[in-house]
Amino acid sequence: MTRKRMPKILVTGAAGQIGSELTMALRNRYGNQNVVAAGHKTAPSPTLRDSGPFEFIDVTQKETVEAVVDSYQIDTIYHLAAILSAVGEQKPQLCWRVNVNGLYNILEIARERGLPGIFCPSSIAVFGRETPRDNTPQETILSPATMYGVTKVAGEALCDYYVQRFGMDVRGIRYPGIISSETLPGGGTTDYAVAIYYEAIANRRYTCFVGESTVLPMIYMPDAIKAATDLMEADFALLRHYSNYNLTAMSFSAGELAAEIKKHIPDFTVTYKPDSRQAIADSWPRSIDDSAALNDWGWQPDYDLAAMTGDMLERLTARHAEGRLYP
Ligand code: SER
């Protein structure tokens, strides 16, 4: 069934890296008043706060979400609230509570009310040391090496269970590292690929926490958002997967990323000091086979490394000139 009606949307984790931009994209698409942004503790940006409804919730406390769903008559939830991989290794119990119990609460709220649409992102962190690391297939071994990955494997299984058992419409994408200019990522392993741009502009040098030859799959935020909205608008009958579509736009090493930035900022230098996040990066794929997303809902990225770097540097340079480089 293709959705034609105007949805009434709740975005959890709306003040986060994906949420801050996805919420604005959804407001542009469906109308500001039809998209309720919800955060936990982080204050929303003025853009988010002033363009439509904003509420504070705690996804581990079901009643706080129910109150918002009921008062705004929400029918679609983009559930982005999560603890990422590096913070998850510092706080594994919190990571489980937020990522698994929080998702369970969202799914139960949707089941009890018969809500027609849920989006929940998964991650390349579902893969691990036993998984083929190059052109990682859609169907393969899931052997996560982090608590974050464990919660994402559990989350995919839980979402698919709700589809099979309760006939619900739950969709999701295994995102690769996401690079963005508006909101910093909060404690992931792929954060170096965002921080490097800011430091290139602010200081002309960057100390990278993974080695120069570390290769990971990545995507630029406009493509990450396009993927979410395209998947959610796809014909459900054509989907052969639900909550776990492999997705990628590009793969590059930390050294190749630095070299691309140097084309714009010739005196930029990078030193490499791998820390505990190196082991996490080494457990993840180098590249992803996302042909199922192409076949089922027409996925095609717009940005490669060169196009993304040009756009990132242009945006951050303009902000730096106004004295507000960091969000
Ligand atoms: N980018 C995320 C992280 O590094 C992976 O989903 O944790």
CSV table of C-alpha atoms and ligand atoms in Angstrom, one decimal:
chain,number,residue,atom,x,y,z
A,1,MET,CA,0.0,0.0,0.0
A,2,THR,CA,1.5,3.4,-1.0
A,3,ARG,CA,0.8,6.0,1.7
A,4,LYS,CA,-1.1,8.9,0.1
A,5,ARG,CA,-2.7,10.5,3.2
A,6,MET,CA,-0.8,13.2,5.2
A,7,PRO,CA,0.9,11.4,8.0
A,8,LYS,CA,1.0,12.7,11.6
A,9,ILE,CA,4.6,12.0,12.5
A,10,LEU,CA,6.6,11.7,15.8
A,11,VAL,CA,10.4,11.8,15.5
A,12,THR,CA,12.3,10.5,18.6
A,13,GLY,CA,15.9,11.5,18.9
A,14,ALA,CA,15.0,14.6,17.0
A,15,ALA,CA,17.9,16.7,18.4
A,16,GLY,CA,20.4,14.1,17.3
A,17,GLN,CA,22.6,13.9,14.2
A,18,ILE,CA,20.0,12.3,11.9
A,19,GLY,CA,17.0,13.6,13.7
A,20,SER,CA,17.8,17.3,13.5
A,21,GLU,CA,17.9,17.1,9.7
A,22,LEU,CA,15.3,14.4,9.1
A,23,THR,CA,12.8,16.4,11.2
A,24,MET,CA,13.2,19.5,9.0
A,25,ALA,CA,13.0,17.4,5.8
A,26,LEU,CA,9.8,15.8,7.0
A,27,ARG,CA,8.4,19.2,8.0
A,28,ASN,CA,9.1,20.5,4.5
A,29,ARG,CA,7.4,17.4,3.0
A,30,TYR,CA,4.4,16.9,5.2
A,31,GLY,CA,3.9,20.3,6.9
A,32,ASN,CA,5.5,21.8,10.1
A,33,GLN,CA,2.5,21.0,12.4
A,34,ASN,CA,2.3,17.4,11.2
A,35,VAL,CA,5.8,16.5,12.5
A,36,VAL,CA,6.4,16.5,16.2
A,37,ALA,CA,10.1,16.5,17.2
A,38,ALA,CA,10.9,14.8,20.5
A,39,GLY,CA,14.2,14.9,22.4
A,40,HIS,CA,15.4,13.6,25.7
A,41,LYS,CA,17.8,16.0,27.4
A,42,THR,CA,19.5,17.9,24.6
A,43,ALA,CA,17.9,21.3,24.0
A,44,PRO,CA,16.6,21.6,20.4
A,45,SER,CA,18.2,24.0,18.0
A,46,PRO,CA,16.2,27.2,17.4
A,47,THR,CA,15.4,25.9,13.9
A,48,LEU,CA,13.9,22.7,15.3
A,49,ARG,CA,12.1,24.4,18.2
A,50,ASP,CA,10.7,27.3,16.2
A,51,SER,CA,9.5,25.5,13.1
A,52,GLY,CA,7.0,23.1,14.7
A,53,PRO,CA,6.0,21.2,17.9
A,54,PHE,CA,8.8,20.0,20.2
A,55,GLU,CA,8.3,17.7,23.3
A,56,PHE,CA,10.7,16.1,25.8
A,57,ILE,CA,10.3,12.3,26.2
A,58,ASP,CA,12.2,9.3,27.6
A,59,VAL,CA,11.8,6.3,25.4
A,60,THR,CA,12.6,4.0,28.3
A,61,GLN,CA,9.5,5.4,30.1
A,62,LYS,CA,6.6,4.3,27.9
A,63,GLU,CA,4.1,6.7,29.4
A,64,THR,CA,6.1,9.7,28.3
A,65,VAL,CA,5.9,8.6,24.7
A,66,GLU,CA,2.2,7.6,25.0
A,67,ALA,CA,1.3,11.0,26.2
A,68,VAL,CA,2.8,12.6,23.1
A,69,VAL,CA,1.4,10.0,20.7
A,70,ASP,CA,-2.1,10.4,22.1
A,71,SER,CA,-2.2,14.2,22.4
A,72,TYR,CA,-1.0,14.8,18.8
A,73,GLN,CA,-2.8,11.7,17.4
A,74,ILE,CA,0.5,10.4,15.9
A,75,ASP,CA,0.2,7.6,13.3
A,76,THR,CA,3.8,7.3,12.1
A,77,ILE,CA,7.0,7.2,14.2
A,78,TYR,CA,10.6,7.7,13.1
A,79,HIS,CA,12.3,6.2,16.1
A,80,LEU,CA,15.9,7.6,16.1
A,81,ALA,CA,16.6,7.7,19.8
A,82,ALA,CA,19.6,5.5,20.5
A,83,ILE,CA,23.0,5.2,22.1
A,84,LEU,CA,25.8,4.9,19.5
A,85,SER,CA,28.7,2.4,19.4
A,86,ALA,CA,31.5,4.2,21.3
A,87,VAL,CA,29.3,5.4,24.1
A,88,GLY,CA,27.6,2.0,24.2
A,89,GLU,CA,30.9,0.4,25.0
A,90,GLN,CA,31.3,2.9,27.9
A,91,LYS,CA,27.7,2.3,29.1
A,92,PRO,CA,26.5,-1.1,27.8
A,93,GLN,CA,23.6,-1.4,30.2
A,94,LEU,CA,22.3,2.1,29.3
A,95,CYS,CA,22.8,1.1,25.6
A,96,TRP,CA,20.6,-2.0,26.0
A,97,ARG,CA,17.9,-0.1,27.9
A,98,VAL,CA,17.6,2.8,25.4
A,99,ASN,CA,18.1,0.8,22.2
A,100,VAL,CA,16.1,-2.4,23.0
A,101,ASN,CA,13.7,-1.5,25.8
A,102,GLY,CA,13.1,1.9,24.1
A,103,LEU,CA,12.3,0.2,20.7
A,104,TYR,CA,10.1,-2.3,22.4
A,105,ASN,CA,8.1,0.5,24.0
A,106,ILE,CA,7.7,2.2,20.6
A,107,LEU,CA,6.6,-1.1,18.9
A,108,GLU,CA,4.1,-1.8,21.7
A,109,ILE,CA,2.6,1.7,21.5
A,110,ALA,CA,2.2,1.2,17.8
A,111,ARG,CA,0.7,-2.2,18.1
A,112,GLU,CA,-1.8,-1.2,20.8
A,113,ARG,CA,-3.0,1.7,18.7
A,114,GLY,CA,-2.8,0.1,15.3
A,115,LEU,CA,-0.4,2.8,14.0
A,116,PRO,CA,0.4,2.2,10.3
A,117,GLY,CA,4.1,3.2,10.1
A,118,ILE,CA,7.3,2.8,12.0
A,119,PHE,CA,10.9,3.6,10.9
A,120,CYS,CA,13.8,2.4,13.0
A,121,PRO,CA,17.4,2.7,11.7
A,122,SER,CA,19.8,-0.2,12.0
A,123,SER,CA,23.5,-0.1,11.4
A,124,ILE,CA,26.6,-1.7,9.9
A,125,ALA,CA,27.3,-2.6,13.5
A,126,VAL,CA,25.1,-5.6,13.2
A,127,PHE,CA,28.0,-7.2,11.2
A,128,GLY,CA,31.2,-8.4,12.9
A,129,ARG,CA,34.3,-10.4,12.7
A,130,GLU,CA,32.7,-13.5,11.1
A,131,THR,CA,30.9,-11.4,8.4
A,132,PRO,CA,32.5,-11.0,4.9
A,133,ARG,CA,34.0,-7.5,5.1
A,134,ASP,CA,34.0,-6.6,1.4
A,135,ASN,CA,30.7,-6.1,-0.5
A,136,THR,CA,28.9,-7.4,2.6
A,137,PRO,CA,25.8,-9.2,1.4
A,138,GLN,CA,22.2,-8.5,2.5
A,139,GLU,CA,21.8,-11.9,4.0
A,140,THR,CA,24.9,-12.9,5.9
A,141,ILE,CA,26.4,-13.7,9.3
A,142,LEU,CA,25.5,-11.2,12.1
A,143,SER,CA,28.2,-11.3,14.7
A,144,PRO,CA,28.3,-7.9,16.4
A,145,ALA,CA,31.4,-7.1,18.5
A,146,THR,CA,29.8,-4.2,20.4
A,147,MET,CA,26.8,-3.8,22.7
A,148,TYR,CA,25.5,-1.2,20.1
A,149,GLY,CA,25.6,-3.9,17.4
A,150,VAL,CA,24.0,-6.5,19.7
A,151,THR,CA,21.1,-4.0,20.3
A,152,LYS,CA,20.7,-3.4,16.6
A,153,VAL,CA,20.6,-7.2,15.8
A,154,ALA,CA,18.0,-7.6,18.5
A,155,GLY,CA,16.1,-4.5,17.2
A,156,GLU,CA,16.0,-5.8,13.6
A,157,ALA,CA,14.7,-9.2,14.8
A,158,LEU,CA,12.1,-7.4,17.0
A,159,CYS,CA,10.9,-5.2,14.2
A,160,ASP,CA,10.6,-8.1,11.8
A,161,TYR,CA,8.7,-10.1,14.5
A,162,TYR,CA,6.1,-7.3,14.7
A,163,VAL,CA,5.7,-7.4,11.0
A,164,GLN,CA,5.2,-11.1,10.8
A,165,ARG,CA,3.3,-11.7,14.0
A,166,PHE,CA,1.1,-8.5,14.2
A,167,GLY,CA,1.0,-7.5,10.5
A,168,MET,CA,2.6,-4.2,11.3
A,169,ASP,CA,4.5,-1.9,8.8
A,170,VAL,CA,8.0,-1.5,10.3
A,171,ARG,CA,10.9,-0.4,8.1
A,172,GLY,CA,14.5,0.2,8.6
A,173,ILE,CA,18.0,0.7,7.0
A,174,ARG,CA,21.4,-0.5,8.1
A,175,TYR,CA,23.1,2.9,7.8
A,176,PRO,CA,26.8,3.1,7.2
A,177,GLY,CA,28.7,6.0,8.9
A,178,ILE,CA,26.8,9.2,8.3
A,179,ILE,CA,28.6,12.5,7.5
A,180,SER,CA,26.7,15.7,8.2
A,181,SER,CA,27.2,19.4,8.6
A,182,GLU,CA,24.3,20.5,10.9
A,183,THR,CA,24.5,18.4,14.1
A,184,LEU,CA,27.6,16.5,15.4
A,185,PRO,CA,27.2,12.8,15.9
A,186,GLY,CA,27.0,11.7,19.5
A,187,GLY,CA,29.6,9.1,20.4
A,188,GLY,CA,30.0,6.8,17.4
A,189,THR,CA,33.0,5.1,15.8
A,190,THR,CA,32.5,6.8,12.5
A,191,ASP,CA,32.6,10.3,14.1
A,192,TYR,CA,36.2,10.9,12.8
A,193,ALA,CA,34.8,11.3,9.3
A,194,VAL,CA,32.7,14.3,10.5
A,195,ALA,CA,35.2,15.8,12.9
A,196,ILE,CA,38.0,15.9,10.3
A,197,TYR,CA,36.1,18.5,8.3
A,198,TYR,CA,35.6,20.8,11.3
A,199,GLU,CA,39.2,20.5,12.3
A,200,ALA,CA,40.4,21.1,8.8
A,201,ILE,CA,38.7,24.4,8.7
A,202,ALA,CA,39.3,25.5,12.3
A,203,ASN,CA,42.9,24.3,12.8
A,204,ARG,CA,44.3,22.9,9.5
A,205,ARG,CA,45.2,19.7,11.3
A,206,TYR,CA,43.4,16.7,12.8
A,207,THR,CA,44.4,13.8,15.0
A,208,CYS,CA,42.4,10.8,13.7
A,209,PHE,CA,41.4,8.0,16.2
A,210,VAL,CA,41.5,5.3,13.5
A,211,GLY,CA,44.5,4.4,11.3
A,212,GLU,CA,45.2,5.8,7.9
A,213,SER,CA,44.3,2.6,6.0
A,214,THR,CA,40.9,2.0,7.9
A,215,VAL,CA,38.2,1.8,5.3
A,216,LEU,CA,34.5,2.0,6.2
A,217,PRO,CA,31.3,2.5,4.2
A,218,MET,CA,29.8,6.0,4.5
A,219,ILE,CA,26.9,8.2,3.3
A,220,TYR,CA,26.3,11.9,3.2
A,221,MET,CA,23.3,13.2,5.2
A,222,PRO,CA,21.1,14.3,2.3
A,223,ASP,CA,21.3,10.8,0.9
A,224,ALA,CA,20.6,9.2,4.3
A,225,ILE,CA,17.5,11.3,4.6
A,226,LYS,CA,16.4,10.5,1.0
A,227,ALA,CA,16.8,6.8,1.8
A,228,ALA,CA,14.6,7.1,4.9
A,229,THR,CA,11.8,9.0,3.1
A,230,ASP,CA,12.0,6.8,0.0
A,231,LEU,CA,11.8,3.6,1.9
A,232,MET,CA,8.9,4.9,4.0
A,233,GLU,CA,7.0,5.9,0.8
A,234,ALA,CA,7.8,2.6,-1.0
A,235,ASP,CA,5.0,0.1,-1.8
A,236,PHE,CA,5.0,-2.3,1.2
A,237,ALA,CA,4.0,-5.1,-1.1
A,238,LEU,CA,7.3,-4.8,-3.1
A,239,LEU,CA,9.5,-5.0,0.0
A,240,ARG,CA,11.3,-8.3,0.5
A,241,HIS,CA,13.0,-7.1,3.7
A,242,TYR,CA,11.6,-4.8,6.3
A,243,SER,CA,13.8,-3.4,9.0
A,244,ASN,CA,17.3,-4.3,7.7
A,245,TYR,CA,18.1,-2.9,4.3
A,246,ASN,CA,21.8,-2.8,3.5
A,247,LEU,CA,22.7,0.7,2.4
A,248,THR,CA,25.8,2.6,1.2
A,249,ALA,CA,27.0,5.5,-0.9
A,250,MET,CA,30.8,5.3,-0.8
A,251,SER,CA,33.7,3.6,0.9
A,252,PHE,CA,37.0,5.3,1.6
A,253,SER,CA,40.0,5.0,4.0
A,254,ALA,CA,40.8,7.7,6.5
A,255,GLY,CA,43.8,8.6,4.4
A,256,GLU,CA,41.7,9.0,1.2
A,257,LEU,CA,39.3,11.3,3.1
A,258,ALA,CA,42.3,13.4,4.3
A,259,ALA,CA,43.7,13.5,0.7
A,260,GLU,CA,40.3,14.7,-0.6
A,261,ILE,CA,40.1,17.5,1.9
A,262,LYS,CA,43.7,18.5,1.1
A,263,LYS,CA,42.6,19.2,-2.5
A,264,HIS,CA,40.7,22.1,-1.0
A,265,ILE,CA,43.0,23.0,1.9
A,266,PRO,CA,46.5,22.2,0.8
A,267,ASP,CA,48.2,22.8,4.2
A,268,PHE,CA,45.9,20.4,6.0
A,269,THR,CA,47.7,17.7,8.0
A,270,VAL,CA,46.5,14.6,9.7
A,271,THR,CA,48.2,12.4,12.3
A,272,TYR,CA,46.9,9.0,13.2
A,273,LYS,CA,46.5,7.9,16.8
A,274,PRO,CA,44.2,4.9,16.9
A,275,ASP,CA,42.3,4.3,20.2
A,276,SER,CA,39.8,1.8,21.4
A,277,ARG,CA,37.5,2.7,18.5
A,278,GLN,CA,39.9,1.1,16.0
A,279,ALA,CA,38.9,-2.4,17.2
A,280,ILE,CA,35.2,-1.5,16.5
A,281,ALA,CA,36.0,-0.1,13.1
A,282,ASP,CA,38.0,-3.3,12.3
A,283,SER,CA,35.0,-5.4,13.1
A,284,TRP,CA,32.8,-3.6,10.6
A,285,PRO,CA,32.5,-4.0,6.8
A,286,ARG,CA,34.7,-2.1,4.4
A,287,SER,CA,32.0,-2.0,1.7
A,288,ILE,CA,28.3,-3.0,1.4
A,289,ASP,CA,26.2,-4.7,-1.2
A,290,ASP,CA,23.0,-2.6,-1.2
A,291,SER,CA,21.4,-4.1,-4.3
A,292,ALA,CA,18.3,-5.2,-2.4
A,293,ALA,CA,17.6,-1.6,-1.6
A,294,LEU,CA,18.1,-0.7,-5.3
A,295,ASN,CA,15.9,-3.6,-6.5
A,296,ASP,CA,13.1,-3.1,-4.0
A,297,TRP,CA,12.7,0.6,-3.7
A,298,GLY,CA,15.1,2.2,-6.2
A,299,TRP,CA,17.8,3.4,-3.9
A,300,GLN,CA,20.5,5.5,-5.6
A,301,PRO,CA,22.9,7.9,-3.8
A,302,ASP,CA,23.6,11.4,-5.1
A,303,TYR,CA,26.9,12.1,-3.3
A,304,ASP,CA,30.3,10.5,-3.7
A,305,LEU,CA,33.4,11.5,-1.7
A,306,ALA,CA,34.3,14.4,-4.0
A,307,ALA,CA,30.8,15.9,-4.1
A,308,MET,CA,30.3,15.4,-0.3
A,309,THR,CA,33.6,17.0,0.5
A,310,GLY,CA,32.9,20.0,-1.7
A,311,ASP,CA,29.5,20.6,-0.1
A,312,MET,CA,30.7,20.0,3.5
A,313,LEU,CA,33.6,22.4,3.2
A,314,GLU,CA,31.4,25.1,1.5
A,315,ARG,CA,28.9,24.9,4.3
A,316,LEU,CA,31.4,24.8,7.2
A,317,THR,CA,33.5,27.6,5.7
A,318,ALA,CA,30.5,29.9,5.4
A,319,ARG,CA,29.6,29.2,9.1
A,320,HIS,CA,33.2,29.7,10.2
A,321,ALA,CA,33.2,33.1,8.5
A,322,GLU,CA,30.2,34.0,10.6
A,323,GLY,CA,32.0,32.8,13.8
A,324,ARG,CA,29.7,29.8,14.3
A,325,LEU,CA,31.6,26.8,12.9
A,326,TYR,CA,30.5,24.3,15.6
A,327,PRO,CA,26.7,23.8,16.0
B,1,SER,N1,27.9,5.5,12.9
B,1,SER,C1,27.5,4.7,14.0
B,1,SER,C2,28.5,4.6,15.0
B,1,SER,O1,29.7,4.8,14.7
B,1,SER,C3,27.2,3.3,13.5
B,1,SER,O2,25.9,3.1,13.3
B,1,SER,O3,28.3,4.2,16.1
